[in-house]
PDB file of C-alpha atoms in Angstrom:
ATOM      1  CA  MET Q  29       7.958   4.716 -22.577  1.00  0.00           C
ATOM      2  CA  TYR Q  30       7.769   4.072 -19.048  1.00  0.00           C
ATOM      3  CA  HIS Q  31       4.976   6.559 -18.502  1.00  0.00           C
ATOM      4  CA  GLN Q  32       3.302   4.990 -21.056  1.00  0.00           C
ATOM      5  CA  LYS Q  33       3.177   1.331 -19.885  1.00  0.00           C
ATOM      6  CA  LEU Q  34       2.101   2.776 -16.771  1.00  0.00           C
ATOM      7  CA  GLU Q  35      -0.887   4.773 -18.328  1.00  0.00           C
ATOM      8  CA  GLN Q  36      -1.832   1.691 -19.755  1.00  0.00           C
ATOM      9  CA  VAL Q  37      -2.298  -0.084 -16.230  1.00  0.00           C
ATOM     10  CA  LEU Q  38      -4.213   2.601 -14.888  1.00  0.00           C
ATOM     11  CA  TYR Q  39      -6.625   3.022 -17.929  1.00  0.00           C
ATOM     12  CA  ASN Q  40      -7.140  -0.724 -17.284  1.00  0.00           C
ATOM     13  CA  ILE Q  41      -7.833  -0.264 -13.669  1.00  0.00           C
ATOM     14  CA  GLU Q  42     -10.094   2.850 -14.556  1.00  0.00           C
ATOM     15  CA  ARG Q  43     -12.236   0.572 -16.702  1.00  0.00           C
ATOM     16  CA  VAL Q  44     -13.081  -1.167 -13.573  1.00  0.00           C
ATOM     17  CA  MET Q  45     -12.990   1.557 -10.883  1.00  0.00           C
ATOM     18  CA  ILE Q  46     -15.154   4.496 -11.875  1.00  0.00           C
ATOM     19  CA  GLY Q  47     -13.613   8.111 -10.287  1.00  0.00           C
ATOM     20  CA  LYS Q  48     -10.638   6.129  -8.400  1.00  0.00           C
ATOM     21  CA  ARG Q  49      -8.207   7.571 -10.062  1.00  0.00           C
ATOM     22  CA  THR Q  50      -6.100   8.779  -7.188  1.00  0.00           C
ATOM     23  CA  VAL Q  51      -6.558   5.571  -5.722  1.00  0.00           C
ATOM     24  CA  ALA Q  52      -5.191   3.889  -8.594  1.00  0.00           C
ATOM     25  CA  GLU Q  53      -2.267   6.044  -8.934  1.00  0.00           C
ATOM     26  CA  LEU Q  54      -1.371   5.240  -5.013  1.00  0.00           C
ATOM     27  CA  SER Q  55      -1.794   1.692  -5.162  1.00  0.00           C
ATOM     28  CA  LEU Q  56       0.828   1.839  -8.448  1.00  0.00           C
ATOM     29  CA  VAL Q  57       3.102   3.832  -6.828  1.00  0.00           C
ATOM     30  CA  SER Q  58       3.068   1.111  -3.836  1.00  0.00           C
ATOM     31  CA  LEU Q  59       3.477  -1.588  -6.405  1.00  0.00           C
ATOM     32  CA  LEU Q  60       6.537   0.116  -8.079  1.00  0.00           C
ATOM     33  CA  ALA Q  61       8.176   1.146  -5.044  1.00  0.00           C
ATOM     34  CA  GLN Q  62       7.844  -2.400  -3.808  1.00  0.00           C
ATOM     35  CA  GLY Q  63       5.543  -1.413  -0.664  1.00  0.00           C
ATOM     36  CA  HIS Q  64       2.350  -2.497   0.336  1.00  0.00           C
ATOM     37  CA  VAL Q  65      -1.173  -0.502   1.143  1.00  0.00           C
ATOM     38  CA  LEU Q  66      -3.387  -0.361   4.114  1.00  0.00           C
ATOM     39  CA  LEU Q  67      -6.946   0.444   2.498  1.00  0.00           C
ATOM     40  CA  GLU Q  68      -9.188   1.643   5.243  1.00  0.00           C
ATOM     41  CA  ASP Q  69     -12.942   1.955   4.200  1.00  0.00           C
ATOM     42  CA  VAL Q  70     -16.300   0.767   4.485  1.00  0.00           C
ATOM     43  CA  PRO Q  71     -17.515  -2.864   2.801  1.00  0.00           C
ATOM     44  CA  GLY Q  72     -18.844  -2.267  -0.881  1.00  0.00           C
ATOM     45  CA  VAL Q  73     -16.969   0.615  -2.278  1.00  0.00           C
ATOM     46  CA  GLY Q  74     -14.972  -2.017  -4.604  1.00  0.00           C
ATOM     47  CA  LYS Q  75     -11.898  -2.763  -2.514  1.00  0.00           C
ATOM     48  CA  THR Q  76     -11.563  -6.247  -3.540  1.00  0.00           C
ATOM     49  CA  MET Q  77     -12.146  -5.173  -7.317  1.00  0.00           C
ATOM     50  CA  MET Q  78      -9.388  -2.609  -7.151  1.00  0.00           C
ATOM     51  CA  VAL Q  79      -6.877  -5.348  -6.507  1.00  0.00           C
ATOM     52  CA  ARG Q  80      -8.179  -7.876  -8.902  1.00  0.00           C
ATOM     53  CA  ALA Q  81      -8.334  -4.981 -11.716  1.00  0.00           C
ATOM     54  CA  LEU Q  82      -4.423  -3.889 -10.448  1.00  0.00           C
ATOM     55  CA  ALA Q  83      -3.692  -8.080 -10.764  1.00  0.00           C
ATOM     56  CA  LYS Q  84      -5.142  -8.761 -13.978  1.00  0.00           C
ATOM     57  CA  SER Q  85      -3.439  -5.840 -15.491  1.00  0.00           C
ATOM     58  CA  VAL Q  86       0.099  -6.621 -14.808  1.00  0.00           C
ATOM     59  CA  GLY Q  87      -0.519 -10.734 -15.442  1.00  0.00           C
ATOM     60  CA  ALA Q  88      -0.091 -11.708 -11.516  1.00  0.00           C
ATOM     61  CA  LYS Q  89      -1.064 -14.470  -9.533  1.00  0.00           C
ATOM     62  CA  PHE Q  90      -3.809 -13.064  -7.222  1.00  0.00           C
ATOM     63  CA  THR Q  91      -4.913 -14.597  -3.823  1.00  0.00           C
ATOM     64  CA  ARG Q  92      -7.157 -13.609  -1.203  1.00  0.00           C
ATOM     65  CA  ILE Q  93      -7.178 -14.336   2.335  1.00  0.00           C
ATOM     66  CA  GLN Q  94     -10.371 -13.496   4.445  1.00  0.00           C
ATOM     67  CA  PHE Q  95      -9.276 -12.689   8.227  1.00  0.00           C
ATOM     68  CA  THR Q  96     -11.340 -14.382  10.876  1.00  0.00           C
ATOM     69  CA  PRO Q  97     -10.859 -14.543  14.777  1.00  0.00           C
ATOM     70  CA  ASP Q  98     -10.161 -18.367  14.412  1.00  0.00           C
ATOM     71  CA  LEU Q  99      -7.629 -18.023  11.346  1.00  0.00           C
ATOM     72  CA  LEU Q 100      -4.405 -19.667  12.321  1.00  0.00           C
ATOM     73  CA  PRO Q 101      -0.855 -18.511  11.118  1.00  0.00           C
ATOM     74  CA  SER Q 102      -0.693 -21.585   9.244  1.00  0.00           C
ATOM     75  CA  ASP Q 103      -3.881 -20.697   7.304  1.00  0.00           C
ATOM     76  CA  VAL Q 104      -1.881 -17.797   6.071  1.00  0.00           C
ATOM     77  CA  ILE Q 105       1.781 -18.975   5.376  1.00  0.00           C
ATOM     78  CA  GLY Q 106       1.183 -22.506   5.014  1.00  0.00           C
ATOM     79  CA  VAL Q 107       2.209 -25.860   6.750  1.00  0.00           C
ATOM     80  CA  SER Q 108       4.464 -28.907   6.524  1.00  0.00           C
ATOM     81  CA  ILE Q 109       2.370 -32.364   6.163  1.00  0.00           C
ATOM     82  CA  TYR Q 110       3.957 -35.571   7.022  1.00  0.00           C
ATOM     83  CA  ASN Q 111       4.164 -37.828   3.917  1.00  0.00           C
ATOM     84  CA  PRO Q 112       4.327 -41.356   5.245  1.00  0.00           C
ATOM     85  CA  LYS Q 113       5.151 -42.753   1.529  1.00  0.00           C
ATOM     86  CA  GLU Q 114       8.669 -41.043   1.569  1.00  0.00           C
ATOM     87  CA  MET Q 115       8.895 -40.618   5.386  1.00  0.00           C
ATOM     88  CA  THR Q 116       9.358 -36.811   5.231  1.00  0.00           C
ATOM     89  CA  PHE Q 117       7.681 -33.394   5.900  1.00  0.00           C
ATOM     90  CA  GLN Q 118       6.219 -31.367   2.697  1.00  0.00           C
ATOM     91  CA  PHE Q 119       5.554 -27.905   2.935  1.00  0.00           C
ATOM     92  CA  ARG Q 120       2.035 -27.070   1.467  1.00  0.00           C
ATOM     93  CA  PRO Q 121       1.873 -23.465   0.983  1.00  0.00           C
ATOM     94  CA  GLY Q 122      -0.541 -20.840   2.188  1.00  0.00           C
ATOM     95  CA  PRO Q 123      -2.567 -18.065   0.073  1.00  0.00           C
ATOM     96  CA  ILE Q 124       0.559 -15.629   1.033  1.00  0.00           C
ATOM     97  CA  MET Q 125       2.475 -17.495  -1.782  1.00  0.00           C
ATOM     98  CA  GLY Q 126       0.969 -15.039  -4.570  1.00  0.00           C
ATOM     99  CA  ASN Q 127       2.068 -12.014  -6.516  1.00  0.00           C
ATOM    100  CA  ILE Q 128      -0.634  -9.843  -5.397  1.00  0.00           C
ATOM    101  CA  VAL Q 129      -2.142 -10.837  -2.041  1.00  0.00           C
ATOM    102  CA  LEU Q 130      -5.633  -9.229  -0.745  1.00  0.00           C
ATOM    103  CA  ALA Q 131      -5.510  -9.409   3.202  1.00  0.00           C
ATOM    104  CA  ASP Q 132      -9.171  -8.869   3.679  1.00  0.00           C
ATOM    105  CA  GLU Q 133     -10.637  -7.167   7.152  1.00  0.00           C
ATOM    106  CA  ILE Q 134      -7.081  -7.897   8.754  1.00  0.00           C
ATOM    107  CA  ASN Q 135      -7.857  -6.343  12.006  1.00  0.00           C
ATOM    108  CA  ARG Q 136     -10.678  -8.983  12.363  1.00  0.00           C
ATOM    109  CA  THR Q 137      -7.910 -11.956  13.269  1.00  0.00           C
ATOM    110  CA  SER Q 138      -5.786 -12.316  16.436  1.00  0.00           C
ATOM    111  CA  PRO Q 139      -2.429 -10.364  16.769  1.00  0.00           C
ATOM    112  CA  LYS Q 140      -0.833 -13.935  16.629  1.00  0.00           C
ATOM    113  CA  THR Q 141      -2.218 -14.076  13.013  1.00  0.00           C
ATOM    114  CA  GLN Q 142      -1.506 -10.558  12.186  1.00  0.00           C
ATOM    115  CA  SER Q 143       2.323 -11.122  13.100  1.00  0.00           C
ATOM    116  CA  SER Q 144       2.220 -14.090  10.661  1.00  0.00           C
ATOM    117  CA  LEU Q 145       2.395 -11.568   7.743  1.00  0.00           C
ATOM    118  CA  LEU Q 146       5.169  -9.293   9.378  1.00  0.00           C
ATOM    119  CA  GLU Q 147       8.307 -11.538   7.869  1.00  0.00           C
ATOM    120  CA  SER Q 148       6.628 -12.029   4.209  1.00  0.00           C
ATOM    121  CA  MET Q 149       5.899  -7.908   4.053  1.00  0.00           C
ATOM    122  CA  GLU Q 150       9.521  -7.341   5.178  1.00  0.00           C
ATOM    123  CA  GLU Q 151      11.630  -9.752   4.018  1.00  0.00           C
ATOM    124  CA  GLY Q 152       9.730 -11.436   1.237  1.00  0.00           C
ATOM    125  CA  SER Q 153       9.789 -15.034   2.444  1.00  0.00           C
ATOM    126  CA  VAL Q 154       8.079 -17.190   5.157  1.00  0.00           C
ATOM    127  CA  THR Q 155       9.678 -19.432   7.684  1.00  0.00           C
ATOM    128  CA  VAL Q 156       7.685 -22.361   8.681  1.00  0.00           C
ATOM    129  CA  ASP Q 157       9.236 -25.300  11.260  1.00  0.00           C
ATOM    130  CA  GLY Q 158      12.685 -23.727  10.555  1.00  0.00           C
ATOM    131  CA  PHE Q 159      12.806 -23.778   7.136  1.00  0.00           C
ATOM    132  CA  THR Q 160      12.624 -20.491   4.764  1.00  0.00           C
ATOM    133  CA  HIS Q 161      10.478 -20.237   1.702  1.00  0.00           C
ATOM    134  CA  LYS Q 162      11.126 -17.248  -0.441  1.00  0.00           C
ATOM    135  CA  LEU Q 163       8.149 -15.417  -1.782  1.00  0.00           C
ATOM    136  CA  ALA Q 164       7.290 -14.867  -5.263  1.00  0.00           C
ATOM    137  CA  LYS Q 165       8.586 -11.780  -7.168  1.00  0.00           C
ATOM    138  CA  PRO Q 166       6.860  -8.978  -7.015  1.00  0.00           C
ATOM    139  CA  PHE Q 167       5.259  -9.334  -3.821  1.00  0.00           C
ATOM    140  CA  PHE Q 168       2.514  -7.027  -2.951  1.00  0.00           C
ATOM    141  CA  VAL Q 169      -0.009  -7.086  -0.264  1.00  0.00           C
ATOM    142  CA  MET Q 170      -3.249  -5.004   0.126  1.00  0.00           C
ATOM    143  CA  ALA Q 171      -4.910  -5.433   3.527  1.00  0.00           C
ATOM    144  CA  THR Q 172      -8.425  -3.671   4.221  1.00  0.00           C
ATOM    145  CA  GLN Q 173      -9.992  -2.725   7.269  1.00  0.00           C
ATOM    146  CA  ASN Q 174     -13.215  -1.405   8.472  1.00  0.00           C
ATOM    147  CA  PRO Q 175     -12.953   1.847  10.227  1.00  0.00           C
ATOM    148  CA  ILE Q 176     -16.255   1.845  11.933  1.00  0.00           C
ATOM    149  CA  GLU Q 177     -16.844  -1.516  13.344  1.00  0.00           C
ATOM    150  CA  TYR Q 178     -14.802  -1.878  16.517  1.00  0.00           C
ATOM    151  CA  GLU Q 179     -16.318  -5.081  18.246  1.00  0.00           C
ATOM    152  CA  GLY Q 180     -14.571  -8.226  17.564  1.00  0.00           C
ATOM    153  CA  THR Q 181     -11.597  -6.327  15.745  1.00  0.00           C
ATOM    154  CA  TYR Q 182      -7.674  -6.157  16.949  1.00  0.00           C
ATOM    155  CA  PRO Q 183      -6.111  -2.472  16.413  1.00  0.00           C
ATOM    156  CA  LEU Q 184      -2.913  -3.237  14.294  1.00  0.00           C
ATOM    157  CA  PRO Q 185       0.038  -2.697  16.295  1.00  0.00           C
ATOM    158  CA  GLU Q 186       2.377   0.081  15.561  1.00  0.00           C
ATOM    159  CA  ALA Q 187       5.185  -2.394  14.108  1.00  0.00           C
ATOM    160  CA  GLN Q 188       2.489  -3.921  11.741  1.00  0.00           C
ATOM    161  CA  LEU Q 189       1.278  -0.411  10.441  1.00  0.00           C
ATOM    162  CA  ASP Q 190       5.126   0.731   9.951  1.00  0.00           C
ATOM    163  CA  ARG Q 191       5.109  -2.149   7.182  1.00  0.00           C
ATOM    164  CA  PHE Q 192       2.783  -0.291   5.031  1.00  0.00           C
ATOM    165  CA  LEU Q 193       4.017   2.140   3.000  1.00  0.00           C
ATOM    166  CA  LEU Q 194       0.519   3.761   2.107  1.00  0.00           C
ATOM    167  CA  LYS Q 195      -2.735   4.243   4.089  1.00  0.00           C
ATOM    168  CA  MET Q 196      -5.599   5.633   2.062  1.00  0.00           C
ATOM    169  CA  GLN Q 197      -9.140   5.610   1.715  1.00  0.00           C
ATOM    170  CA  MET Q 198     -11.344   5.126  -1.285  1.00  0.00           C
ATOM    171  CA  GLY Q 199     -14.836   6.755  -0.455  1.00  0.00           C
ATOM    172  CA  TYR Q 200     -18.093   6.771  -1.747  1.00  0.00           C
ATOM    173  CA  PRO Q 201     -18.651   7.537  -5.160  1.00  0.00           C
ATOM    174  CA  ASP Q 202     -20.698  10.700  -6.449  1.00  0.00           C
ATOM    175  CA  ALA Q 203     -24.340  10.013  -7.867  1.00  0.00           C
ATOM    176  CA  LYS Q 204     -22.817  10.622 -11.513  1.00  0.00           C
ATOM    177  CA  GLU Q 205     -20.270   7.837 -10.660  1.00  0.00           C
ATOM    178  CA  GLU Q 206     -22.280   5.730  -8.649  1.00  0.00           C
ATOM    179  CA  MET Q 207     -24.624   5.597 -12.137  1.00  0.00           C
ATOM    180  CA  GLU Q 208     -21.864   4.944 -14.388  1.00  0.00           C
ATOM    181  CA  VAL Q 209     -21.016   1.718 -11.769  1.00  0.00           C
ATOM    182  CA  LEU Q 210     -24.753   0.646 -12.509  1.00  0.00           C
ATOM    183  CA  ASN Q 211     -24.716   1.026 -16.065  1.00  0.00           C
ATOM    184  CA  ARG Q 212     -21.324  -1.020 -16.593  1.00  0.00           C
ATOM    185  CA  LEU Q 213     -22.472  -3.838 -14.153  1.00  0.00           C
ATOM    186  CA  GLN Q 214     -25.991  -4.340 -15.566  1.00  0.00           C
ATOM    187  CA  PHE Q 215     -24.903  -7.118 -17.965  1.00  0.00           C
ATOM    188  CA  ALA Q 216     -21.092  -8.408 -17.528  1.00  0.00           C
ATOM    189  CA  PRO Q 217     -18.372  -7.031 -14.825  1.00  0.00           C
ATOM    190  CA  PRO Q 218     -16.091  -5.104 -16.778  1.00  0.00           C
ATOM    191  CA  ILE Q 219     -13.235  -6.983 -14.857  1.00  0.00           C
ATOM    192  CA  ASP Q 220     -14.033 -10.164 -16.861  1.00  0.00           C
ATOM    193  CA  ASP Q 221     -12.740  -8.312 -19.963  1.00  0.00           C
ATOM    194  CA  LEU Q 222      -9.623  -7.002 -18.496  1.00  0.00           C
ATOM    195  CA  GLN Q 223      -6.184  -8.191 -20.109  1.00  0.00           C
ATOM    196  CA  PRO Q 224      -2.686  -7.912 -19.083  1.00  0.00           C
ATOM    197  CA  VAL Q 225      -0.960  -4.803 -20.508  1.00  0.00           C
ATOM    198  CA  ILE Q 226       2.550  -5.507 -19.208  1.00  0.00           C
ATOM    199  CA  THR Q 227       4.397  -8.660 -18.094  1.00  0.00           C
ATOM    200  CA  LEU Q 228       5.670  -9.280 -14.566  1.00  0.00           C
ATOM    201  CA  GLU Q 229       8.983  -9.335 -15.977  1.00  0.00           C
ATOM    202  CA  GLU Q 230       8.174  -5.737 -17.210  1.00  0.00           C
ATOM    203  CA  LEU Q 231       6.905  -4.669 -13.347  1.00  0.00           C
ATOM    204  CA  GLN Q 232      10.187  -6.159 -12.222  1.00  0.00           C
ATOM    205  CA  HIS Q 233      12.273  -4.018 -14.153  1.00  0.00           C
ATOM    206  CA  LEU Q 234      10.181  -0.906 -13.617  1.00  0.00           C
ATOM    207  CA  GLN Q 235      10.749  -1.218 -10.160  1.00  0.00           C
ATOM    208  CA  GLU Q 236      14.305  -1.531 -10.538  1.00  0.00           C
ATOM    209  CA  GLU Q 237      14.265   1.554 -12.568  1.00  0.00           C
ATOM    210  CA  VAL Q 238      12.640   3.422 -10.085  1.00  0.00           C
ATOM    211  CA  LYS Q 239      15.295   3.199  -7.556  1.00  0.00           C
ATOM    212  CA  LYS Q 240      17.478   5.252 -10.308  1.00  0.00           C
ATOM    213  CA  VAL Q 241      14.881   8.207 -10.173  1.00  0.00           C
ATOM    214  CA  MET Q 242      16.966  11.317  -8.875  1.00  0.00           C
ATOM    215  CA  VAL Q 243      16.262  12.471  -5.310  1.00  0.00           C
ATOM    216  CA  ASP Q 244      18.011  16.058  -4.863  1.00  0.00           C
ATOM    217  CA  GLU Q 245      19.875  16.620  -1.631  1.00  0.00           C
ATOM    218  CA  LYS Q 246      17.285  19.545  -0.875  1.00  0.00           C
ATOM    219  CA  ILE Q 247      14.460  17.133  -1.331  1.00  0.00           C
ATOM    220  CA  LYS Q 248      15.963  14.866   1.174  1.00  0.00           C
ATOM    221  CA  GLU Q 249      16.683  17.412   3.731  1.00  0.00           C
ATOM    222  CA  TYR Q 250      12.677  18.659   3.109  1.00  0.00           C
ATOM    223  CA  ILE Q 251      11.580  14.820   3.820  1.00  0.00           C
ATOM    224  CA  VAL Q 252      14.158  14.693   7.007  1.00  0.00           C
ATOM    225  CA  ASP Q 253      12.624  18.183   8.202  1.00  0.00           C
ATOM    226  CA  LEU Q 254       9.435  16.987   8.119  1.00  0.00           C
ATOM    227  CA  ALA Q 255       9.882  13.685   9.581  1.00  0.00           C
ATOM    228  CA  GLY Q 256      11.733  15.612  12.184  1.00  0.00           C
ATOM    229  CA  LYS Q 257       8.929  17.985  13.030  1.00  0.00           C
ATOM    230  CA  THR Q 258       6.447  14.760  13.859  1.00  0.00           C
ATOM    231  CA  ARG Q 259       8.618  13.906  16.772  1.00  0.00           C
ATOM    232  CA  ASP Q 260       8.433  17.106  18.141  1.00  0.00           C
ATOM    233  CA  HIS Q 261       5.098  18.501  17.876  1.00  0.00           C
ATOM    234  CA  ALA Q 262       2.946  19.308  20.786  1.00  0.00           C
ATOM    235  CA  ASN Q 263       0.136  16.593  19.746  1.00  0.00           C
ATOM    236  CA  VAL Q 264       2.307  14.100  19.170  1.00  0.00           C
ATOM    237  CA  TYR Q 265       3.384  11.124  21.521  1.00  0.00           C
ATOM    238  CA  LEU Q 266       5.144   9.013  18.829  1.00  0.00           C
ATOM    239  CA  GLY Q 267       6.715  10.573  15.350  1.00  0.00           C
ATOM    240  CA  VAL Q 268       7.558   8.925  12.085  1.00  0.00           C
ATOM    241  CA  SER Q 269      10.582   6.826  12.371  1.00  0.00           C
ATOM    242  CA  PRO Q 270      13.535   6.788   9.490  1.00  0.00           C
ATOM    243  CA  ARG Q 271      11.466   4.243   7.972  1.00  0.00           C
ATOM    244  CA  GLY Q 272       9.030   6.441   7.254  1.00  0.00           C
ATOM    245  CA  SER Q 273      11.155   9.022   5.590  1.00  0.00           C
ATOM    246  CA  ILE Q 274      12.723   6.380   3.558  1.00  0.00           C
ATOM    247  CA  ALA Q 275       9.407   5.172   2.651  1.00  0.00           C
ATOM    248  CA  LEU Q 276       8.346   8.696   1.709  1.00  0.00           C
ATOM    249  CA  MET Q 277      11.465   9.175  -0.385  1.00  0.00           C
ATOM    250  CA  LYS Q 278      10.556   5.767  -2.373  1.00  0.00           C
ATOM    251  CA  SER Q 279       7.284   6.822  -2.936  1.00  0.00           C
ATOM    252  CA  CYS Q 280       8.014  10.099  -4.374  1.00  0.00           C
ATOM    253  CA  GLN Q 281      10.149   8.266  -6.660  1.00  0.00           C
ATOM    254  CA  ALA Q 282       7.460   5.933  -7.842  1.00  0.00           C
ATOM    255  CA  TYR Q 283       5.314   8.648  -7.996  1.00  0.00           C
ATOM    256  CA  ALA Q 284       7.545  10.533 -10.069  1.00  0.00           C
ATOM    257  CA  MET Q 285       8.233   7.661 -12.638  1.00  0.00           C
ATOM    258  CA  LEU Q 286       4.352   7.451 -12.770  1.00  0.00           C
ATOM    259  CA  HIS Q 287       3.813  11.029 -14.004  1.00  0.00           C
ATOM    260  CA  GLY Q 288       6.904  10.905 -16.503  1.00  0.00           C
ATOM    261  CA  ARG Q 289       9.705  12.343 -14.964  1.00  0.00           C
ATOM    262  CA  ASP Q 290      13.071  10.902 -13.431  1.00  0.00           C
ATOM    263  CA  TYR Q 291      13.251  13.440 -10.778  1.00  0.00           C
ATOM    264  CA  VAL Q 292      11.279  14.132  -8.020  1.00  0.00           C
ATOM    265  CA  LEU Q 293       9.529  17.276  -6.999  1.00  0.00           C
ATOM    266  CA  PRO Q 294       9.032  19.210  -3.594  1.00  0.00           C
ATOM    267  CA  ASP Q 295       5.127  18.706  -4.794  1.00  0.00           C
ATOM    268  CA  ASP Q 296       5.354  15.172  -4.767  1.00  0.00           C
ATOM    269  CA  VAL Q 297       6.822  14.982  -1.011  1.00  0.00           C
ATOM    270  CA  GLN Q 298       3.365  17.412  -0.449  1.00  0.00           C
ATOM    271  CA  PHE Q 299       1.255  15.351  -1.914  1.00  0.00           C
ATOM    272  CA  LEU Q 300       2.031  11.911  -0.533  1.00  0.00           C
ATOM    273  CA  VAL Q 301       3.178  12.772   2.721  1.00  0.00           C
ATOM    274  CA  PRO Q 302      -0.312  12.321   4.586  1.00  0.00           C
ATOM    275  CA  TYR Q 303      -0.502   8.662   2.848  1.00  0.00           C
ATOM    276  CA  VAL Q 304       2.910   7.952   3.891  1.00  0.00           C
ATOM    277  CA  PHE Q 305       3.261   9.430   7.662  1.00  0.00           C
ATOM    278  CA  SER Q 306      -0.613   9.215   8.840  1.00  0.00           C
ATOM    279  CA  HIS Q 307      -0.709   5.800  10.154  1.00  0.00           C
ATOM    280  CA  ARG Q 308       2.987   5.891  11.709  1.00  0.00           C
ATOM    281  CA  MET Q 309       1.877   8.711  13.971  1.00  0.00           C
ATOM    282  CA  ILE Q 310       0.467   8.226  17.488  1.00  0.00           C
ATOM    283  CA  LEU Q 311      -1.394  11.161  18.861  1.00  0.00           C
ATOM    284  CA  LYS Q 312      -1.237  12.307  22.519  1.00  0.00           C
ATOM    285  CA  SER Q 313      -4.384  11.469  24.347  1.00  0.00           C
ATOM    286  CA  GLU Q 314      -5.745  15.103  24.979  1.00  0.00           C
ATOM    287  CA  ALA Q 315      -5.422  15.942  21.179  1.00  0.00           C
ATOM    288  CA  ARG Q 316      -7.435  12.610  20.345  1.00  0.00           C
ATOM    289  CA  TYR Q 317      -9.893  13.884  23.015  1.00  0.00           C
ATOM    290  CA  GLU Q 318      -9.860  17.310  21.053  1.00  0.00           C
ATOM    291  CA  GLY Q 319     -10.666  15.409  17.642  1.00  0.00           C
ATOM    292  CA  ILE Q 320      -7.381  16.254  15.989  1.00  0.00           C
ATOM    293  CA  GLU Q 321      -6.638  13.974  13.590  1.00  0.00           C
ATOM    294  CA  PRO Q 322      -2.821  12.902  12.173  1.00  0.00           C
ATOM    295  CA  GLU Q 323      -3.972  14.436   8.919  1.00  0.00           C
ATOM    296  CA  GLU Q 324      -4.296  17.802  10.749  1.00  0.00           C
ATOM    297  CA  VAL Q 325      -0.916  17.745  12.384  1.00  0.00           C
ATOM    298  CA  ILE Q 326       0.717  16.860   8.886  1.00  0.00           C
ATOM    299  CA  GLU Q 327      -1.179  19.831   7.178  1.00  0.00           C
ATOM    300  CA  ARG Q 328       0.046  22.314   9.934  1.00  0.00           C
ATOM    301  CA  ILE Q 329       3.740  20.714   9.566  1.00  0.00           C
ATOM    302  CA  LEU Q 330       3.536  21.327   5.774  1.00  0.00           C
ATOM    303  CA  ALA Q 331       2.868  25.035   6.202  1.00  0.00           C
ATOM    304  CA  ARG Q 332       5.520  25.977   8.862  1.00  0.00           C
ATOM    305  CA  THR Q 333       8.135  23.915   6.934  1.00  0.00           C
ATOM    306  CA  ARG Q 334      10.252  25.889   4.181  1.00  0.00           C
ATOM    307  CA  VAL Q 335       9.679  24.377   0.830  1.00  0.00           C
ATOM    308  CA  PRO Q 336      12.948  23.555  -0.939  1.00  0.00           C
ATOM    309  CA  VAL Q 337      13.649  25.744  -4.355  1.00  0.00           C
ATOM    310  CA  GLN Q 338      16.253  25.571  -6.844  1.00  0.00           C
ATOM    311  CA  ARG Q 339      17.679  28.724  -7.638  1.00  0.00           C
ATOM    312  CA  MET Q 340      18.275  29.415 -11.145  1.00  0.00           C
ATOM    313  CA  ALA Q 341      22.070  29.817 -12.637  1.00  0.00           C
ATOM    314  CA  LYS Q 342      22.494  33.570 -13.915  1.00  0.00           C
TER     315      LYS Q 342
END
């Protein structure tokens, strides 16, 4: 039942996004696991369209924040304005008060404004003038950044990166897929016709059901082993924290549900670990000079880590 509902959401997204099944699945995994996504890619590959399609498919309120160097924290979370008639301050919520929020070009704004997202992404609330305001549920942030342009950008600090459950890229479509994009967009954008296929209440129920997906002790040991080896690797300056291990376990639970299972497989861990661990690792300077990427380190760790295998009873 859950699997059919989630397949309907993926089908809806694929009506808009051609050839991006993996990106759609990973976005839905993060939403089910109550996490957030950092999407790093060049402009024009459909990042905004993907988030809008996801929001429409689940009947969620979609908001967009365009991050710029002059953006202030109050422009994101909201501000208290004095009402002279009632002689009180009234809170006017910012665009963060949505269900699915697109934080566009997040690395273009100052660290002060970037930090305004920390509380909302971790606690599901914002604090203004000493008063805490709860955010809507479900709450999901997809932030984008351009990996090419570095002038006028502010790299995300480790604490901010650690708040993202997954980091991924969309990439360019191949020639056949790009032709299909042109054909579909020749007359009217398909996103205009998208209708919700599940309700927000059903989505919240699925988020709770994800927590019940079984994770065997051997799978947990496998996750801990992988995380531990990132901390001891010769090319790694700062390895994955326990928050990363938790993120990988939750992602695997959501991925298993998405594929119609109520248990996690080692294959789930192996598929998801690059998306969960890569942005949580800082490589040593000599490794970066040699052109080594975090994904390469993770691949080597996977190759030399024993995979748990369930013994069959005789």
